Coordinates of C-alpha atoms in Angstrom, one line a residue:
M90 CA -0.1 -0.1 0.0
D91 CA 3.0 2.4 0.6
Q92 CA 4.0 1.9 -3.0
V93 CA 0.6 2.4 -4.4
S94 CA 0.2 5.8 -2.4
L95 CA 3.4 6.9 -3.8
L96 CA 2.3 5.9 -7.4
I97 CA -0.8 7.7 -7.0
I98 CA 1.0 10.8 -5.6
L99 CA 3.5 10.8 -8.6
T100 CA 0.8 10.2 -11.2
A101 CA -1.2 13.2 -9.7
A102 CA 2.0 15.3 -9.9
L103 CA 2.4 14.6 -13.5
V104 CA -1.3 14.9 -14.5
T105 CA -2.0 18.1 -12.6
P106 CA 0.1 20.6 -14.6
L107 CA -1.1 19.0 -17.8
V108 CA -4.7 19.6 -16.7
M109 CA -3.9 23.2 -15.7
A110 CA -2.3 23.8 -19.2
K111 CA -5.2 22.2 -21.0
F112 CA -8.0 24.3 -19.3
K113 CA -5.8 27.3 -18.9
L114 CA -6.1 27.4 -15.1
T115 CA -3.8 30.5 -14.4
V116 CA -5.8 32.0 -11.6
L117 CA -4.4 29.6 -9.0
P118 CA -0.8 29.1 -8.4
T119 CA 0.5 25.5 -9.0
A120 CA 1.3 25.0 -5.3
V121 CA -2.2 25.7 -4.3
V122 CA -3.6 23.3 -6.8
E123 CA -1.4 20.5 -5.8
I124 CA -2.4 21.0 -2.1
L125 CA -6.2 20.9 -3.4
V126 CA -5.4 17.8 -5.2
G127 CA -3.8 16.4 -2.1
I128 CA -7.1 17.1 -0.3
L129 CA -9.1 15.4 -3.1
L130 CA -6.8 12.2 -2.8
G131 CA -6.7 12.1 1.0
P132 CA -9.1 11.1 3.6
S133 CA -11.1 14.3 3.1
V134 CA -12.7 13.0 -0.2
L135 CA -11.4 10.0 -2.0
N136 CA -9.4 8.5 0.8
I137 CA -7.0 6.6 -1.6
V138 CA -3.7 8.1 -0.3
H139 CA -2.5 7.6 3.2
S140 CA 0.6 9.0 5.0
N141 CA 3.5 6.4 5.4
S142 CA 7.2 6.4 6.2
T143 CA 8.2 6.7 2.5
L144 CA 5.9 9.7 1.7
S145 CA 6.8 11.3 5.0
L146 CA 10.6 11.0 4.1
L147 CA 10.0 12.4 0.6
S148 CA 7.8 15.2 2.0
S149 CA 10.3 16.3 4.5
T150 CA 13.0 16.3 1.8
G151 CA 10.5 18.5 -0.4
V152 CA 10.2 21.1 2.4
I153 CA 14.0 21.2 2.9
F154 CA 14.5 21.5 -1.0
L155 CA 11.7 24.2 -1.3
L156 CA 13.4 26.2 1.4
F157 CA 16.7 25.8 -0.3
L158 CA 15.5 27.1 -3.7
S159 CA 13.8 29.9 -1.8
G160 CA 17.2 30.9 -0.6
M161 CA 18.5 30.9 -4.0
E162 CA 15.7 33.2 -5.1
I163 CA 16.9 36.1 -3.0
D164 CA 18.3 38.9 -5.2
F165 CA 21.0 40.5 -3.1
S166 CA 22.0 43.0 -5.8
L167 CA 18.5 44.7 -4.9
F168 CA 20.0 45.9 -1.7
S169 CA 23.1 47.4 -3.3
R170 CA 21.4 49.2 -6.3
R171 CA 21.9 53.0 -6.1
K172 CA 19.2 54.9 -4.4
V173 CA 16.4 56.8 -6.5
P174 CA 18.1 59.9 -7.4
Q175 CA 15.4 62.3 -6.7
T176 CA 15.7 63.6 -3.1
P177 CA 12.6 64.8 -1.0
L178 CA 14.0 68.3 -1.3
A179 CA 14.6 68.2 -5.1
A180 CA 11.1 66.6 -5.5
K181 CA 9.5 69.3 -3.6
A182 CA 11.1 71.9 -5.8
A183 CA 10.1 70.2 -9.0
G184 CA 6.5 70.0 -7.6
S185 CA 6.3 66.2 -7.4
A186 CA 6.3 63.5 -4.7
P187 CA 9.6 62.2 -3.5
K188 CA 10.7 58.9 -5.0
Y189 CA 11.5 56.5 -2.1
S190 CA 13.7 53.5 -2.9
P191 CA 12.4 50.0 -3.3
V192 CA 14.6 49.2 -0.1
F193 CA 13.2 51.9 1.9
L194 CA 9.6 51.0 1.0
A195 CA 10.0 47.3 1.4
V196 CA 11.7 47.6 4.9
S197 CA 9.1 50.0 6.0
S198 CA 6.3 47.7 4.7
Y199 CA 7.6 44.7 6.4
A200 CA 8.1 46.6 9.7
A201 CA 4.4 47.6 9.6
I202 CA 3.6 43.9 8.9
M203 CA 5.6 42.7 12.0
V204 CA 3.9 45.2 14.3
S205 CA 0.4 44.3 12.9
S206 CA 1.1 40.6 13.2
L207 CA 2.1 40.9 16.8
L208 CA -1.1 42.8 17.6
L209 CA -3.1 40.3 15.9
G210 CA -1.4 37.5 17.8
F211 CA -2.3 39.0 21.1
I212 CA -5.8 39.7 19.9
C213 CA -6.1 36.0 19.0
Q214 CA -4.8 35.2 22.7
W215 CA -7.2 37.7 24.3
T216 CA -10.2 36.3 22.2
G217 CA -9.3 32.7 23.0
L218 CA -8.9 31.8 19.1
F219 CA -5.3 30.8 19.6
K220 CA -3.4 30.8 22.8
D221 CA 0.2 31.2 21.6
P222 CA 0.4 34.8 20.3
W223 CA 4.1 34.6 19.2
L224 CA 3.6 31.7 16.9
A225 CA 0.2 33.3 15.5
A226 CA 2.5 36.3 14.8
I227 CA 5.0 34.4 13.0
I228 CA 2.4 32.8 10.8
F229 CA 0.6 36.0 10.1
M230 CA 3.7 37.8 9.0
T231 CA 4.6 35.1 6.4
I232 CA 4.6 35.7 2.6
S233 CA 5.0 33.4 -0.2
L234 CA 8.1 34.3 -2.1
G235 CA 7.4 31.7 -4.8
I236 CA 3.9 32.9 -5.6
V237 CA 5.0 36.6 -5.7
I238 CA 8.0 35.9 -7.9
A239 CA 5.8 33.9 -10.2
T240 CA 3.1 36.6 -10.4
L241 CA 5.7 39.4 -11.1
K242 CA 7.3 37.3 -13.7
E243 CA 4.1 36.9 -15.4
K244 CA 3.6 40.5 -15.6
E245 CA 7.4 41.1 -16.4
L246 CA 7.9 43.5 -13.4
L247 CA 11.0 42.0 -11.8
S248 CA 13.1 44.9 -13.2
K249 CA 10.7 47.7 -12.4
P250 CA 10.8 49.6 -9.2
F251 CA 7.3 48.3 -8.3
G252 CA 8.4 44.7 -8.8
Q253 CA 11.6 45.2 -6.9
T254 CA 9.6 46.7 -4.0
V255 CA 7.2 43.9 -3.7
L256 CA 9.9 41.3 -4.4
L257 CA 11.8 42.7 -1.4
I258 CA 8.8 42.5 0.8
A259 CA 8.1 39.1 0.0
A260 CA 11.8 38.1 0.4
L261 CA 11.5 39.5 3.9
G262 CA 8.2 37.6 4.4
E263 CA 10.3 34.4 4.2
I264 CA 13.6 35.3 5.8
I265 CA 12.1 37.1 9.0
P266 CA 9.6 34.4 9.8
L267 CA 12.1 31.7 9.4
F268 CA 14.6 33.2 11.8
S269 CA 11.7 34.0 14.1
L270 CA 10.6 30.5 14.0
T271 CA 14.0 29.2 14.8
I272 CA 14.4 31.5 17.8
Y273 CA 10.9 30.5 19.0
A274 CA 11.7 26.8 18.7
S275 CA 14.9 27.4 20.6
V276 CA 13.2 29.3 23.4
F277 CA 10.2 27.1 23.7
G278 CA 11.1 23.8 22.3
D279 CA 11.8 20.9 24.6
N280 CA 15.3 20.2 23.2
S281 CA 16.2 23.7 22.9
K282 CA 19.8 24.7 23.3
S283 CA 21.6 28.0 23.8
L284 CA 20.6 30.7 21.2
W285 CA 24.3 31.5 20.5
L286 CA 24.7 27.9 19.2
L287 CA 22.7 29.3 16.1
L288 CA 25.7 31.3 15.1
L289 CA 27.5 28.0 14.3
V290 CA 25.0 27.7 11.4
F291 CA 26.2 30.9 9.8
L292 CA 29.7 30.2 10.8
A293 CA 29.5 26.9 8.9
A294 CA 27.9 28.7 5.9
G295 CA 30.7 31.2 5.8
V296 CA 33.3 28.4 5.9
L297 CA 31.6 26.6 3.1
F298 CA 31.2 29.8 1.1
R299 CA 35.0 30.6 1.3
R300 CA 35.9 26.9 0.6
F301 CA 33.9 26.7 -2.5
K302 CA 34.0 30.2 -3.8
P303 CA 36.3 29.4 -6.8
F304 CA 34.4 26.3 -7.5
F305 CA 32.3 27.7 -10.6
T306 CA 35.5 29.3 -12.1
F307 CA 37.0 26.0 -13.0
F308 CA 33.8 24.1 -13.1
D309 CA 33.7 23.6 -16.9
S310 CA 37.1 22.1 -17.0
I311 CA 36.3 19.4 -14.4
N312 CA 32.6 18.7 -15.0
K313 CA 31.5 15.6 -16.8
S314 CA 28.0 14.4 -17.6
T315 CA 28.5 11.3 -15.3
T316 CA 29.6 13.3 -12.3
Q317 CA 27.3 16.5 -12.3
L318 CA 29.6 18.0 -9.6
D319 CA 27.4 21.2 -9.2
I320 CA 24.4 19.2 -8.3
R321 CA 26.6 17.1 -5.9
L322 CA 27.9 20.4 -4.3
A323 CA 24.3 21.7 -3.8
F324 CA 23.2 18.4 -2.1
F325 CA 26.3 18.7 0.1
L326 CA 25.5 22.2 1.2
I327 CA 21.9 21.2 1.9
F328 CA 22.6 18.4 4.1
S329 CA 25.7 19.7 5.8
L330 CA 23.8 22.8 7.0
V331 CA 20.6 21.0 7.8
V332 CA 22.6 18.4 10.0
I333 CA 24.5 21.5 11.7
A334 CA 21.3 23.4 12.2
E335 CA 19.5 20.4 13.8
S336 CA 22.6 19.6 15.9
V337 CA 22.5 22.9 17.6
G338 CA 19.0 22.9 18.3
A339 CA 17.7 24.9 15.2
E340 CA 15.2 23.7 12.6
G341 CA 16.5 22.0 9.6
I342 CA 14.7 24.3 7.4
L343 CA 16.9 27.1 8.6
G344 CA 19.9 25.2 7.4
A345 CA 18.3 24.5 3.9
F346 CA 17.6 28.1 3.5
V347 CA 21.0 29.3 4.4
A348 CA 22.4 26.6 2.1
G349 CA 20.3 28.3 -0.7
I350 CA 21.8 31.6 0.1
V351 CA 25.4 30.1 -0.1
M352 CA 24.7 28.5 -3.3
K353 CA 23.4 31.7 -4.7
L354 CA 26.3 33.7 -3.6
L355 CA 28.7 31.2 -5.3
Q356 CA 27.1 32.4 -8.5
P357 CA 26.4 29.1 -10.2
Q358 CA 25.6 28.8 -13.9
E359 CA 22.2 29.3 -15.2
N360 CA 22.2 25.7 -16.3
T361 CA 22.9 24.7 -12.7
M362 CA 20.0 26.5 -11.4
V363 CA 17.8 25.2 -14.0
R364 CA 18.6 21.5 -13.2
L365 CA 18.2 22.2 -9.4
D366 CA 14.8 23.7 -10.1
G367 CA 14.0 20.5 -12.1
I368 CA 15.0 18.2 -9.3
G369 CA 13.1 20.2 -6.7
Y370 CA 9.8 21.0 -8.7
G371 CA 10.0 17.9 -10.7
F372 CA 9.9 15.5 -7.8
F373 CA 10.4 16.5 -4.2
I374 CA 8.3 19.5 -3.9
P375 CA 5.0 18.5 -5.5
I376 CA 5.2 15.5 -3.1
F377 CA 5.4 17.9 -0.1
F378 CA 2.4 20.1 -1.4
M379 CA 0.3 17.2 -2.1
M380 CA 0.9 15.5 1.2
S381 CA 0.2 18.6 2.9
G382 CA -3.3 18.3 1.6
A383 CA -3.5 14.7 2.0
D384 CA -2.7 15.0 5.8
L385 CA -5.8 17.3 6.1
N386 CA -9.1 15.6 7.0
L387 CA -11.8 18.1 6.1
R388 CA -14.5 16.0 7.2
T389 CA -13.4 16.1 10.8
L390 CA -12.3 19.6 10.6
L391 CA -15.4 21.1 9.2
A392 CA -17.6 19.0 11.5
D393 CA -16.1 21.0 14.5
P394 CA -17.9 24.5 14.8
A395 CA -14.8 25.8 16.4
T396 CA -12.8 25.2 13.2
L397 CA -15.7 26.9 11.1
L398 CA -15.0 30.0 13.3
L399 CA -11.2 29.8 13.1
I400 CA -10.9 29.7 9.3
P401 CA -12.6 33.2 8.5
A402 CA -10.9 34.6 11.6
F403 CA -7.4 33.5 10.5
F404 CA -8.2 34.5 6.8
A405 CA -9.1 38.0 8.0
A406 CA -5.9 38.2 10.2
Y407 CA -3.6 37.3 7.1
L408 CA -5.2 40.2 5.3
L409 CA -5.2 42.6 8.2
A410 CA -1.5 42.0 8.9
K411 CA -0.6 43.1 5.3
A412 CA -3.1 46.1 5.3
A413 CA -0.4 48.8 6.3
V414 CA 1.6 48.0 3.0
Y415 CA -1.0 49.9 1.2
F416 CA -0.3 53.2 2.8
I417 CA 3.4 52.8 2.5
L418 CA 3.3 51.7 -1.2
R419 CA 1.1 54.8 -1.9
L420 CA 4.3 56.9 -1.0
R421 CA 5.5 56.2 -4.4
F422 CA 3.0 54.2 -6.6
K423 CA -0.5 54.9 -7.7
R424 CA -3.6 53.6 -5.8
G425 CA -4.5 50.7 -8.0
N426 CA -0.9 49.4 -7.8
A427 CA -0.6 49.9 -4.1
F428 CA -3.7 47.8 -3.6
A429 CA -2.3 45.2 -6.0
G430 CA 0.9 45.1 -4.2
T431 CA -0.9 44.7 -0.8
A432 CA -3.0 41.8 -2.1
I433 CA -0.2 39.9 -3.4
S434 CA 1.8 40.4 -0.2
A435 CA -1.2 38.9 1.6
A436 CA -0.7 35.5 -0.3
T437 CA 1.0 33.0 2.0
I438 CA 1.4 29.4 1.9
T439 CA 5.0 27.9 1.8
M440 CA 6.3 29.2 5.1
V441 CA 2.8 28.6 6.8
L442 CA 3.4 24.8 6.0
A443 CA 7.0 24.9 7.2
V444 CA 5.9 26.8 10.5
L445 CA 3.0 24.4 11.0
Q446 CA 5.2 21.3 10.5
V447 CA 7.6 22.6 13.3
A448 CA 4.5 23.6 15.4
K449 CA 3.1 20.0 15.2
S450 CA 6.6 18.5 16.1
M451 CA 6.6 20.8 19.3
K452 CA 2.9 19.9 20.0
V453 CA 1.9 23.5 20.4
V454 CA -0.9 23.5 17.7
T455 CA -4.0 21.1 17.3
S456 CA -4.9 19.5 14.1
Q457 CA -8.0 21.7 13.9
Q458 CA -6.0 24.8 14.4
S459 CA -3.4 23.7 11.9
G460 CA -6.0 22.9 9.3
A461 CA -7.6 26.2 9.8
F462 CA -4.4 28.1 9.4
L463 CA -3.7 26.1 6.3
L464 CA -7.2 26.4 4.7
A465 CA -7.1 30.3 5.4
A466 CA -3.6 30.5 3.6
I467 CA -5.0 28.7 0.6
L468 CA -7.7 31.2 0.4
T469 CA -5.1 34.1 0.4
C470 CA -3.4 32.4 -2.4
V471 CA -6.6 32.3 -4.5
L472 CA -7.4 35.9 -3.7
G473 CA -4.1 37.6 -3.8
P474 CA -3.0 36.7 -7.4
L475 CA -6.6 37.5 -8.6
L476 CA -6.7 40.9 -7.1
F477 CA -3.3 41.6 -8.4
N478 CA -3.9 40.7 -12.0
T479 CA -6.9 42.7 -11.9
G480 CA -5.7 45.8 -10.1
Y481 CA -2.1 46.3 -11.5
S482 CA -1.4 48.8 -14.3
A483 CA 1.8 50.1 -15.6
E484 CA 3.3 52.9 -13.6
A485 CA 4.3 56.2 -15.5
E486 CA 7.9 55.7 -14.6
D487 CA 8.0 52.4 -16.1
L488 CA 7.1 53.8 -19.5
K489 CA 10.0 56.3 -19.6
K490 CA 12.7 56.0 -21.9
S491 CA 16.3 54.9 -21.0
T492 CA 18.2 57.8 -19.6
V493 CA 21.6 58.8 -21.1
H494 CA 23.8 61.6 -19.6
F495 CA 26.8 62.9 -21.7
I496 CA 29.5 64.7 -19.8
G497 CA 31.3 66.8 -22.3
T498 CA 29.5 68.7 -24.9
N499 CA 31.4 69.1 -28.2
L500 CA 31.5 68.2 -31.9
L501 CA 31.9 64.5 -31.1
T502 CA 29.0 64.0 -28.6
V503 CA 26.3 66.5 -29.7
P504 CA 25.4 64.8 -32.9
V505 CA 25.3 61.4 -31.3
A506 CA 22.9 63.0 -28.6
Q507 CA 20.7 64.5 -31.2
Q508 CA 20.2 61.2 -33.1
L509 CA 19.6 59.2 -29.9
A510 CA 17.0 61.8 -28.7
D511 CA 15.0 60.7 -31.8
S512 CA 14.9 57.0 -30.5
W513 CA 14.1 55.6 -27.3
Y514 CA 16.5 57.6 -25.0
D515 CA 16.2 60.5 -22.7
I516 CA 19.2 62.7 -23.3
S517 CA 20.8 65.2 -21.1
M518 CA 24.2 66.9 -21.7
Y519 CA 26.7 68.6 -19.2
T520 CA 29.6 70.9 -19.8
D521 CA 31.9 73.0 -17.8
K522 CA 32.6 75.3 -20.7
P523 CA 30.2 78.5 -21.0
D524 CA 31.0 78.8 -24.7
N525 CA 30.0 75.3 -25.5
Y526 CA 26.8 75.8 -23.4
K527 CA 25.8 78.8 -25.4
T528 CA 26.7 77.2 -28.8
Y529 CA 24.7 74.0 -28.2
N530 CA 22.0 74.9 -25.7
S531 CA 19.4 75.5 -28.4
E532 CA 20.2 72.3 -30.1
V533 CA 20.1 69.8 -27.1
N534 CA 19.3 69.8 -23.4
V535 CA 22.5 71.1 -21.9
H536 CA 23.4 71.9 -18.2
L537 CA 26.3 74.1 -17.3
L538 CA 28.5 72.8 -14.5
D539 CA 30.8 75.1 -12.5
S540 CA 33.5 72.4 -12.3
L541 CA 34.2 68.7 -13.2
E542 CA 35.1 67.6 -9.6
S543 CA 33.5 64.4 -9.0
D544 CA 31.6 65.2 -5.8
Y545 CA 30.1 68.4 -7.5
V546 CA 29.2 66.4 -10.7
E547 CA 27.3 63.9 -8.6
G548 CA 25.6 66.5 -6.5
Q549 CA 24.1 67.9 -9.9
D550 CA 22.5 64.7 -10.5
A551 CA 24.7 64.0 -13.5
F552 CA 25.1 60.3 -12.5
D553 CA 21.4 59.7 -12.2
A554 CA 21.1 57.9 -15.5
D555 CA 21.1 54.3 -17.0
I556 CA 24.1 55.3 -19.1
V557 CA 26.6 57.8 -18.4
V558 CA 29.0 58.9 -21.4
L559 CA 32.2 60.7 -20.5
G560 CA 33.1 62.5 -23.7
H561 CA 35.3 65.2 -22.5
F562 CA 38.5 66.0 -24.2
N563 CA 40.4 65.8 -20.9
A564 CA 41.3 62.0 -20.4
N565 CA 42.2 62.4 -16.9
K566 CA 38.9 64.0 -16.1
N567 CA 37.1 61.1 -17.8
Y568 CA 39.1 58.7 -15.9
E569 CA 38.2 60.2 -12.5
L570 CA 34.5 60.7 -13.4
A571 CA 34.1 57.3 -14.9
K572 CA 35.2 55.6 -11.6
A573 CA 33.1 57.9 -9.6
A574 CA 30.0 57.2 -11.8
K575 CA 30.6 53.4 -11.6
A576 CA 30.8 53.8 -7.7
Y577 CA 27.6 55.6 -7.6
G578 CA 26.0 52.8 -9.2
V579 CA 25.3 53.6 -12.9
K580 CA 24.7 50.6 -14.9
R581 CA 26.7 51.4 -18.0
V582 CA 29.7 53.9 -18.0
I583 CA 31.3 54.7 -21.5
A584 CA 34.6 56.8 -21.2
R585 CA 36.5 58.4 -24.0
F586 CA 40.3 58.5 -24.2
E587 CA 41.9 60.3 -27.0
D588 CA 45.4 60.2 -25.3
R589 CA 46.5 56.6 -25.9
N590 CA 49.2 56.7 -23.2
V591 CA 46.5 57.4 -20.7
L592 CA 44.3 54.6 -21.8
D593 CA 47.2 52.1 -22.0
A594 CA 48.1 52.8 -18.3
R595 CA 44.5 52.6 -17.0
E596 CA 42.6 50.4 -19.4
D597 CA 42.9 47.1 -17.4
E598 CA 41.7 49.0 -14.3
L599 CA 38.6 50.5 -15.9
T600 CA 37.7 47.3 -17.6
D601 CA 37.9 45.3 -14.3
L602 CA 35.4 47.9 -12.9
G603 CA 33.0 47.3 -15.9
I604 CA 33.6 50.5 -17.6
E605 CA 33.5 50.6 -21.3
V606 CA 36.4 52.6 -23.0
Y607 CA 37.0 53.8 -26.6
N608 CA 39.8 55.8 -28.5
T609 CA 38.5 57.6 -31.5
P610 CA 41.6 56.9 -33.8
N611 CA 41.3 53.0 -33.0
V612 CA 37.5 53.3 -34.0
N613 CA 38.3 55.1 -37.2
I614 CA 41.1 52.6 -38.2
S615 CA 38.6 49.6 -37.5
M616 CA 36.1 51.3 -39.5
L617 CA 38.1 51.9 -42.4
R618 CA 39.5 48.4 -42.5
S619 CA 35.9 47.0 -42.2
L620 CA 35.0 49.3 -45.1
I621 CA 37.8 48.1 -47.3
E622 CA 37.1 44.4 -46.3
T623 CA 33.3 44.5 -46.2
P624 CA 32.1 47.5 -48.4
T625 CA 28.6 47.4 -47.3
T626 CA 29.5 48.0 -43.7
L627 CA 29.2 51.8 -43.8
R628 CA 25.9 51.5 -45.7
L629 CA 24.5 49.0 -42.9
L630 CA 25.7 51.3 -40.2
T631 CA 24.4 54.5 -41.6
S632 CA 21.0 53.1 -43.1
T633 CA 18.0 54.9 -42.0
T634 CA 16.0 51.8 -42.6
A635 CA 18.1 49.0 -41.1
A636 CA 20.9 49.2 -38.6
V637 CA 23.0 47.0 -36.2
Y638 CA 21.5 46.7 -32.6
E639 CA 22.6 44.7 -29.7
V640 CA 20.6 43.4 -26.6
A641 CA 21.5 41.4 -23.5
L642 CA 19.1 38.5 -22.9
H643 CA 17.5 38.7 -19.5
N644 CA 14.1 37.5 -20.1
R645 CA 14.3 33.8 -18.9
R646 CA 11.1 32.9 -21.1
Y647 CA 13.5 33.0 -24.2
T648 CA 16.5 31.2 -22.5
G649 CA 16.9 27.6 -23.7
L650 CA 15.0 28.4 -27.1
E651 CA 16.7 27.8 -30.4
I652 CA 16.9 30.6 -32.7
H653 CA 14.5 29.4 -35.2
S654 CA 11.8 29.1 -32.5
L655 CA 11.9 32.8 -31.6
P656 CA 8.5 34.3 -32.6
F657 CA 10.2 37.4 -34.2
V658 CA 13.2 35.5 -36.0
K659 CA 11.7 36.3 -39.5
D660 CA 12.0 40.2 -38.7
I661 CA 15.7 40.2 -37.7
T662 CA 19.1 38.8 -38.7
I663 CA 21.2 37.6 -35.9
S664 CA 24.8 38.0 -37.0
Q665 CA 26.8 37.2 -33.7
I666 CA 26.2 36.2 -30.1
F667 CA 28.7 37.2 -27.4
R668 CA 28.7 34.7 -24.6
D669 CA 31.2 34.0 -21.7
G670 CA 33.8 36.4 -23.2
H671 CA 33.7 34.7 -26.7
F672 CA 31.8 35.2 -30.0
V673 CA 29.4 32.4 -31.1
R674 CA 28.6 32.0 -34.8
P675 CA 24.8 31.5 -34.7
T676 CA 22.7 29.0 -36.6
G677 CA 18.9 28.3 -36.5
S678 CA 19.7 25.6 -34.0
T679 CA 21.7 27.6 -31.6
T680 CA 20.2 27.7 -28.2
L681 CA 20.1 31.0 -26.4
K682 CA 21.3 31.2 -22.7
L683 CA 20.9 33.9 -20.1
N684 CA 23.0 37.1 -20.5
D685 CA 23.8 36.3 -24.2
R686 CA 24.6 39.6 -26.0
I687 CA 22.7 39.3 -29.3
I688 CA 24.0 41.4 -32.2
F689 CA 21.4 41.7 -34.9
T690 CA 20.1 43.9 -37.7
S691 CA 16.6 45.2 -38.3
N692 CA 14.7 48.4 -38.7
A693 CA 14.4 50.7 -35.8
A694 CA 10.8 50.0 -34.9
T695 CA 11.4 46.3 -34.8
A696 CA 14.7 46.6 -32.9
R697 CA 12.8 48.8 -30.1
E698 CA 10.3 46.0 -29.4
I699 CA 12.8 43.2 -29.5
R700 CA 15.3 45.0 -27.2
R701 CA 12.4 45.7 -24.8
E702 CA 11.1 42.2 -24.8
L703 CA 14.5 40.4 -24.6
G704 CA 16.0 42.7 -22.2
I705 CA 13.3 42.7 -19.5
L706 CA 14.8 41.2 -16.3
N707 CA 12.3 38.3 -15.8

């Protein structure tokens, strides 16, 4: 019978996504549907799946793998990105609202969630609904990072300020409850040990990170299809930190989550992350979700009048705990989107399951209370994505063009700025020369600077751009400003060096910093050589109907596709792909990979759409 139950679960895991795709059931997240299938197969309805030692082991492995993959979903670069440039004072002078950063909004939102959850926990204790206010608060402050990420990806919002804000709120909604649960279990658990021993988990994580930091730099040269060393490393990290966590009195899921963070910081290849997702979501995690539903007995739960009262009470608490998020999101975003962000932040299931699993082992929650918490969480996963999809609309700032700032206004930079201004770029120019300001101010948007000192230039908002071009004749000034712009957080910095001696002495340093450099004589020589060898080059580069464009592939929905499968392949010609420091000559069967830089020719209108589609961070 043990084998039959496992076979039924695996069959359901295969059939469920096929049925969802067939009937286009996109309203509910897959995790919620799998829990509902588990309820259907368990004693609540059909009673054909029963918990046993094999399924319990696989389910426990599933929650460990789920928390590991959740740790790998944390995007730490969001915390290091430059702040939104417009200060409250500048915004007031401009007559608009201050643009608070995603980090500020997310941290403020989650602080409000924590306060609300604690209040609701004590209200539950006061009303007699649930005696443990601390455990209730931990449950109410949870957010399902997986559901939030899936919803934001569908709307292609991960690269937008709104998406970054909601993503950070959800990340905190898994990190903070997880650590809170660990502290709770250490304080109130029967086998609790000193809290300082929890530091050993992070010490071990630091040691493992330093030991394996160079792993992926030589991975390609040592990996074989029969060894799969990257996957072996992942499982080694998971079970090492799970064992250490449990040995010091913490929960194993904390070790799994920290292992995911370590794996993410090691910067594995995209293919490694895809295969780990395949192992987790292809086998272990569906078993965990389905068994979470199969372990429920709705006949018993709903027969108890107390449970019928708990479900709407807990559902309301989940929503009320996130209500303050609306008012914080309104500081930057419009009403509909603030409401949508609040709704999706209320969706919770993953950490609720993890918390309830720990609570059951500690015997601090009854089966009726556990079932009520879970059923109320399922309702939030139905309501949250539905309200988000109907309430969200594009923010005005998301529709803005890419911003390019030129520092240096002269005969070389002005014509380029004029041509780009007619395309999908918002152009501003800066100069420290009054004569150049008077000459060009009527032709382009030019700002006169009193000096080119880095601190002063930064104070004039010259670095508040997606791309900064240092086009001044003074190579030493371009060198200093380029480093300052990169340190400020500008995504792309392009620096001009007419003095080859200056460039030769500093090119390696600038390249290591990610700064792009060019030398006009070298560019002219390369162009003339190309013109001699390929006479149509100049016509192609100067054509008004077709030109050469480049885009970095960030949209994961196109990774893994072969070029001939691209929906727009007939509208463009892909000439080269720059991948891992080398050029790849593409064919129709060439598979695209994340961060490929695709060089193609097309007309301007087509190029604009393709660059937007492929370049979306999704």
